[in-house]
Coordinates of C-alpha atoms in Angstrom, one line a residue:
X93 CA 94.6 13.3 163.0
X94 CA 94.2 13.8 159.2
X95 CA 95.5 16.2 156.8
X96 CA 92.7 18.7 155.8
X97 CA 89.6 17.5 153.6
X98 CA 87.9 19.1 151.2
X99 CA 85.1 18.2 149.6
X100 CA 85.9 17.7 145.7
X101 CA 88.1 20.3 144.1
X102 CA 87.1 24.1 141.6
X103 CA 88.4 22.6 139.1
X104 CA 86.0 19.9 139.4
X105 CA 83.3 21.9 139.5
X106 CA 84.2 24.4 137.3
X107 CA 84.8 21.7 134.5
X108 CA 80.9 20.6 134.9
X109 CA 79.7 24.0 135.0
X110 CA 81.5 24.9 131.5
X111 CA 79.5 21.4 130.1
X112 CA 76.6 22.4 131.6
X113 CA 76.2 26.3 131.5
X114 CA 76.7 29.1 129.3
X115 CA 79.4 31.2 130.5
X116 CA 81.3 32.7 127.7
X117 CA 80.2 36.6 127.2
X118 CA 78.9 37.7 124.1
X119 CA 80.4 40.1 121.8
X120 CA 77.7 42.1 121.2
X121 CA 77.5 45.9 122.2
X122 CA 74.0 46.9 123.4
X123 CA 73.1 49.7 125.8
X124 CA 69.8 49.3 128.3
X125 CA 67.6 52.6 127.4
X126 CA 67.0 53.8 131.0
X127 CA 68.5 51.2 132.9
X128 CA 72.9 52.2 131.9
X129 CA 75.2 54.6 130.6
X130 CA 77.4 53.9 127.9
X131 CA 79.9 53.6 130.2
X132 CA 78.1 51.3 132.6
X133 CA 77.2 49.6 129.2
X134 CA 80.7 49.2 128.7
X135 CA 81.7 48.1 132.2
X136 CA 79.0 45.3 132.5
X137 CA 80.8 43.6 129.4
X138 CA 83.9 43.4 131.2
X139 CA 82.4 41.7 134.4
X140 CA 83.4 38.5 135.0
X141 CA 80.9 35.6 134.9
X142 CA 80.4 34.0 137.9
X143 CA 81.3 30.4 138.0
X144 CA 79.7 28.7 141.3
X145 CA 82.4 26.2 142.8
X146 CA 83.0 23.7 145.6
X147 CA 83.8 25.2 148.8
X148 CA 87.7 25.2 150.1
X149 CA 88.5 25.8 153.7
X150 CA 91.5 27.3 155.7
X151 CA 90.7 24.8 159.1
X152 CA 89.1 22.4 160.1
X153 CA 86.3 24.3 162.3
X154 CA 85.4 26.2 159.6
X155 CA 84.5 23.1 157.2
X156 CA 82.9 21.1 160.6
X157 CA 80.7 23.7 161.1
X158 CA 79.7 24.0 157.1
X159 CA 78.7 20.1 157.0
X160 CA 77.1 20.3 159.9
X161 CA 74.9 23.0 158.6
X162 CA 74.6 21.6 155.5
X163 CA 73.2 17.8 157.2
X164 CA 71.0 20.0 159.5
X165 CA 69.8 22.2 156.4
X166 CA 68.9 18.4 154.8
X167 CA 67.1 17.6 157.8
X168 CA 64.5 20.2 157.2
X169 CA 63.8 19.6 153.7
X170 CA 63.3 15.7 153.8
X171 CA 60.8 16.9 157.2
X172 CA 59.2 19.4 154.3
X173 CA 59.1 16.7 152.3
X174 CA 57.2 14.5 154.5
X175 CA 59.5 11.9 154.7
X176 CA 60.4 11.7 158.4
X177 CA 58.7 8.7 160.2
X178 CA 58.5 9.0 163.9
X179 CA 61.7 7.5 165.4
X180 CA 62.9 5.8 161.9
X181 CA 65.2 8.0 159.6
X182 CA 69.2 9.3 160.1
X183 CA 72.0 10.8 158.5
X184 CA 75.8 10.5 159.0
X185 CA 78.5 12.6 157.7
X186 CA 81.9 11.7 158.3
X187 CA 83.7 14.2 160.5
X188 CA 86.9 15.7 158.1
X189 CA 89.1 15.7 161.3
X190 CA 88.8 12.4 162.7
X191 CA 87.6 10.8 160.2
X192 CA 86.8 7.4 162.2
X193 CA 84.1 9.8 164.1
X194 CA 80.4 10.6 162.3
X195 CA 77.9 12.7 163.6
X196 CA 74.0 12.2 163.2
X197 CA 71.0 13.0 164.3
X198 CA 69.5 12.8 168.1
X199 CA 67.2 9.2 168.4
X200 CA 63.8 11.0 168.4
X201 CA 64.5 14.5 167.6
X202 CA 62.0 16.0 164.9
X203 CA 63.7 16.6 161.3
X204 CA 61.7 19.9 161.0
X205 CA 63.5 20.9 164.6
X206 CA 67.4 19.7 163.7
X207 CA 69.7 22.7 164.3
X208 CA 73.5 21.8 163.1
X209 CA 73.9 22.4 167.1
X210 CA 71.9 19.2 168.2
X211 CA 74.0 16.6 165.5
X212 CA 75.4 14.0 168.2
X213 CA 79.5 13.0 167.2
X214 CA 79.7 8.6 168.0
X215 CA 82.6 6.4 166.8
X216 CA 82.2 3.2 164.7
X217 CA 82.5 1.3 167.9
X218 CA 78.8 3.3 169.2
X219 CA 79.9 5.3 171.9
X220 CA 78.8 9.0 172.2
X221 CA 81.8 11.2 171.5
X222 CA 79.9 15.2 171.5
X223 CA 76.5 15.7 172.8
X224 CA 74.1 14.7 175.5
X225 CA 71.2 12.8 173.6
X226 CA 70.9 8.8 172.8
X227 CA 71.4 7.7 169.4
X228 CA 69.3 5.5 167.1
X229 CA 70.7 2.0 167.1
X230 CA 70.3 0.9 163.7
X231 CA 71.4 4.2 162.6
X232 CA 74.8 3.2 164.2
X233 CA 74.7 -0.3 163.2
X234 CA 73.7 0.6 159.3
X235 CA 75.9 4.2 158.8
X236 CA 79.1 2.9 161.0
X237 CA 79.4 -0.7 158.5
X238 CA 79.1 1.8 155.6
X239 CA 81.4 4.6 156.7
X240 CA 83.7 2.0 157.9
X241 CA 83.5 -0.1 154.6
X242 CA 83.2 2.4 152.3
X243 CA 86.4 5.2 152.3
X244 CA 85.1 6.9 149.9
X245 CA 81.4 7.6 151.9
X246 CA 81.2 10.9 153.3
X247 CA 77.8 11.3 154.0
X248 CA 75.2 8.6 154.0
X249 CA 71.2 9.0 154.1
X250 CA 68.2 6.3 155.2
X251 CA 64.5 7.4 155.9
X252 CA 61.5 5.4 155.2
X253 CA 59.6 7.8 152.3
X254 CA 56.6 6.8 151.1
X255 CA 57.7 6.1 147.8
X256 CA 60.9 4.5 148.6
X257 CA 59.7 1.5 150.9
X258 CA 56.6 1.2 148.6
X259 CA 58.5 0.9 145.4
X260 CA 61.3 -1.5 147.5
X261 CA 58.0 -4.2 148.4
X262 CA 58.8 -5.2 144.3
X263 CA 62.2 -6.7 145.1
X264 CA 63.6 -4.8 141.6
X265 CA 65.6 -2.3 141.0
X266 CA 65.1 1.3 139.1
X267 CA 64.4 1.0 135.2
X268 CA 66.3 3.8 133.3
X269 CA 63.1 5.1 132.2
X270 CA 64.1 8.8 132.5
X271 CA 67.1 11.1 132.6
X272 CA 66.5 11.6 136.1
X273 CA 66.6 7.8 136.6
X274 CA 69.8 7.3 134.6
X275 CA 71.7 8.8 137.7
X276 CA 71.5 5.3 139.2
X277 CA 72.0 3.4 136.3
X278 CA 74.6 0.8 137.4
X279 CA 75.3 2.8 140.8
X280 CA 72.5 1.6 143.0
X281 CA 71.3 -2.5 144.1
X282 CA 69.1 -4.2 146.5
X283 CA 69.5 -6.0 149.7
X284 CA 66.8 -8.3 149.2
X285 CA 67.2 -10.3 152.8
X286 CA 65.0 -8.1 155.1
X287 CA 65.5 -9.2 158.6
X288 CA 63.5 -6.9 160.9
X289 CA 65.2 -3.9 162.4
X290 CA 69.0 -3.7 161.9
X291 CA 70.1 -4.2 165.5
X292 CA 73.2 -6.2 165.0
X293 CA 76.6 -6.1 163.3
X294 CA 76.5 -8.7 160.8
X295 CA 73.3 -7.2 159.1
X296 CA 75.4 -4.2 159.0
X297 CA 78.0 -5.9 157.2
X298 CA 75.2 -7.8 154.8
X299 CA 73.9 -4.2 153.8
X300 CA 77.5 -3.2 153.2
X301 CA 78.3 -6.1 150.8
X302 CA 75.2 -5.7 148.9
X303 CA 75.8 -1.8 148.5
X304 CA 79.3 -2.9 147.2
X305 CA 82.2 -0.8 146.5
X306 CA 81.4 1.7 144.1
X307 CA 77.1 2.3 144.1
X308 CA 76.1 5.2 145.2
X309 CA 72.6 3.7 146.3
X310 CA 70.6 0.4 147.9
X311 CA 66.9 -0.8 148.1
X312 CA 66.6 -2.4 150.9
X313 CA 63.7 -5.0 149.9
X314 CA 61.0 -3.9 152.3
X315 CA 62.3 -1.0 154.3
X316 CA 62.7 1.5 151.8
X317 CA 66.1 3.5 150.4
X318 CA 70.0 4.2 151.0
X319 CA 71.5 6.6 149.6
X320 CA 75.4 7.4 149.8
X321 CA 78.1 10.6 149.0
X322 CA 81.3 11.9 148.6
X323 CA 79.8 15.1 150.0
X324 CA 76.7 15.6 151.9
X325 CA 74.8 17.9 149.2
X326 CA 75.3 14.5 146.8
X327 CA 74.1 11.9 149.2
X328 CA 70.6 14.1 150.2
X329 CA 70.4 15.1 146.5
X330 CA 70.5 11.6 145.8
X331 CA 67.7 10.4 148.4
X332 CA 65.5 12.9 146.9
X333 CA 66.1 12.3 143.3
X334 CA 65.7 8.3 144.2
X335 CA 62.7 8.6 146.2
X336 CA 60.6 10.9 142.9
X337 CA 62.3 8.3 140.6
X338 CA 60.3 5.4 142.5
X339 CA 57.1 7.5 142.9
X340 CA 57.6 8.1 138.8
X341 CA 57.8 4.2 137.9
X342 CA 55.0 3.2 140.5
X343 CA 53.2 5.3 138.8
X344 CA 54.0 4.4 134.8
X345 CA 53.8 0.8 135.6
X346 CA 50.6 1.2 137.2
X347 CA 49.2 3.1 134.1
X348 CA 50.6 0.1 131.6
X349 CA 48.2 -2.8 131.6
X350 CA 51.3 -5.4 131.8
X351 CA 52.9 -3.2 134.1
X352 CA 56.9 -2.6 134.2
X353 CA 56.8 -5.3 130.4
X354 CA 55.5 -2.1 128.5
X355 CA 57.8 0.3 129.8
X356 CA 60.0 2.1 127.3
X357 CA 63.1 1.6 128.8
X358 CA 65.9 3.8 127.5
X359 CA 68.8 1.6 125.9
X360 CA 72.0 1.1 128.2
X361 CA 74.4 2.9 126.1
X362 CA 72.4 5.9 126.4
X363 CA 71.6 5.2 129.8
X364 CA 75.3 5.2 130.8
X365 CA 76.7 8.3 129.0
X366 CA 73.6 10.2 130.4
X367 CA 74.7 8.7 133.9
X368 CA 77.9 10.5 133.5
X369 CA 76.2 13.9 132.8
X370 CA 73.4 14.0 135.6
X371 CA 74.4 11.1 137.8
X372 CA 77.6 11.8 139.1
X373 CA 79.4 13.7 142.2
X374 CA 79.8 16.6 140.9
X375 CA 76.4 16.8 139.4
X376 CA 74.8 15.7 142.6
X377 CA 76.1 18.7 144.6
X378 CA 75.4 20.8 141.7
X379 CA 71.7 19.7 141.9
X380 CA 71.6 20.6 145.7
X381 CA 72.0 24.3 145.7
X382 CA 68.9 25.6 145.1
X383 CA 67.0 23.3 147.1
X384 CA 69.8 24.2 149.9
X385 CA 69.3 27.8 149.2
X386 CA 65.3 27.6 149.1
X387 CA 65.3 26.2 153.1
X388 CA 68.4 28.6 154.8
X389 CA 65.8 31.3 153.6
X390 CA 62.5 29.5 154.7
X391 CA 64.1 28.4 157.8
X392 CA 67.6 30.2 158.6
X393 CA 67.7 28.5 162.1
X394 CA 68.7 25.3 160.9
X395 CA 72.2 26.9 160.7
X396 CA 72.5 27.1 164.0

C-alpha cells in the first residue's frame, strides 16, 4: 500500500495563478450607486480573492472517487466532441492506492454513457480487479507498458479523432506554429512503425520507448494520438488541445501552396519559454476547469 497521493501541490498552483491572473486588490475606494452601502463598499475591499488550487484529500476514497469522476466527466466531453469511434478509444488513470492497479473504461461502453461507477480496476498483468465488464485489449496492452514505464504517468488518453489520425498519415510531428502548439514543443514524438492493432506486449513496449521518459505526448504514425499526465485534467486537456492543434496545421498547410515549407514557424527559443507558460502540468489542469465545469452541469450523471 502507498502513502497518500495527491495530485500536484497549492503552492503549485497558486504560483501559476499569481503569473497568470490578476489577484492583487486595488486601492481604490468606489461605492456601487444602488447596488452597496458604504459599509458593504467597505467590506467587499476586505474580501479575500479567491485563488483556485489543486485539490488535497484526507483518504484515499475520497480522492478515488474524485478521479474517477473526473475520467468519467472526460469521457463525455471527448463523446461531445465526436471523437469516440465504435469499440476504439480508452483512458487509464492510475489508482493513488495501489498504484500498480488502473482503472478504464468498459470494451464497448458508449463515452456519452460512462458514469465514474462503470470504470473497470485491471492490473498491469490484464486481469480484472473491480467490475463485471471485459476490457479493451489494446487498451491494456498500450496504457499498462506506459503506466508501468512511465512513474510519473497518472492518467493516459488514446482515441482515434478525426483530426489526430488524419494529421498522424504525414509521419511529422507538430510545428510550433501557435501558442497553443508550443505546449508540445519538445514534449511530444512519433511512433512511426504502425503494426496493426496493438495486441501484444512488445508493441507495448515499442510505443513506450518511442514516447520516452519525459514527453507528454505520441503520434502514432497512422492510428492517430497519445496523450499522457501527471493528473487526469492534464492528460484530457492535452488530447484536446493536440487534436485542434492538428486540425489547425492540416488546415494552414493546406491553404500554403508548398504546404508545411511556407509555414511561419515560431523560432525555438520562443517556442520553449512559451512551452513553459501554457504547456506544462500545472497549466494543463488549469486549462481543464471550465471545460470540466461546462459538462458536470450539461450532464451531472457522469459523476455517478
Amino acid at each position: 500500500m502507498s502513502s497518500l497521493n495527491v495530485s500536484g501541490s497549492a503552492t503549485d498552483s497558486n504560483d501559476m495563478h499569481r503569473k497568470a491572473a490578476i489577484f492583487l486588490r486595488s486601492k481604490r475606494k468606489i461605492i456601487l450607486s444602488g447596488a452597496e452601502t458604504e459599509e458593504e463598499a467597505r467590506r467587499a475591499e476586505k474580501e479575500p480573492v479567491q485563488i483556485p488550487s489543486l485539490p488535497t484529500f484526507n483518504d484515499f476514497h475520497t480522492q478515488r472517487v474524485h478521479m474517477k469522476q473526473k475520467l468519467a466527466a472526460g469521457f463525455r466531453l471527448l463523446a461531445k466532441f465526436g471523437w469516440d469511434e465504435g469499440v476504439a478509444g480508452h483512458m487509464t488513470f492510475r489508482d493513488p492506492e495501489y498504484p500498480d492497479l488502473f482503472w478504464v473504461n468498459a470494451f464497448g461502453q458508449y463515452f456519452g454513457h460512462i458514469k465514474a461507477s462503470d470504470l473497470i480496476l485491471v492490473d498491469h498483468t490484464g486481469f480484472i480487479v473491480r467490475g463485471n465488464y471485459t476490457v479493451n485489449k489494446a487498451a491494456f496492452v498500450i496504457h499498462a507498458a506506459i503506466h508501468q514505464a512511465r512513474s510519473d504517468v497518472i492518467c493516459a488518453v488514446h482515441t482515434h479523432s478525426i483530426y489526430g489520425r488524419t494529421f498522424s498519415t504525414l509521419g511529422r510531428k507538430l510545428l510550433p506554429i501557435s501558442q497553443d502548439a508550443c505546449a508540445f514543443f519538445d514534449a511530444h514524438s512519433l511512433y512511426d512503425d504502425f503494426g496493426g492493432v496493438v495486441f501484444d506486449h512488445e508493441e507495448g513496449q515499442r510505443l513506450v520507448k518511442a514516447l520516452g521518459p519525459t514527453n507528454k505526448a505520441l503520434i502514432l504514425q497512422n492510428h492517430g494520438l497519445l496523450t499522457t499526465g501527471k493528473t487526469i485534467d492534464e492528460a484530457i486537456w492535452a488530447f484536446i488541445s493536440m487534436e485542434r492543434c492538428c486540425h489547425s496545421q492540416l488546415m494552414a498547410e493546406a491553404a500554403l501552396v508548398n504546404g508545411y515549407k511556407d509555414l511561419r514557424v515560431i523560432p525555438d527559443d520562443v517556442a520553449k519559454t512559451t512551452f513553459h507558460t501554457v504547456g506544462d502540468a500545472k497549466a494543463g489542469y488549469a486549462q481543464f476547469q471550465p471545460m470540466f465545469q461546462m459538462i458536470i452541469k450539461e450532464q451531472p450523471d457522469c459523476l455517478e
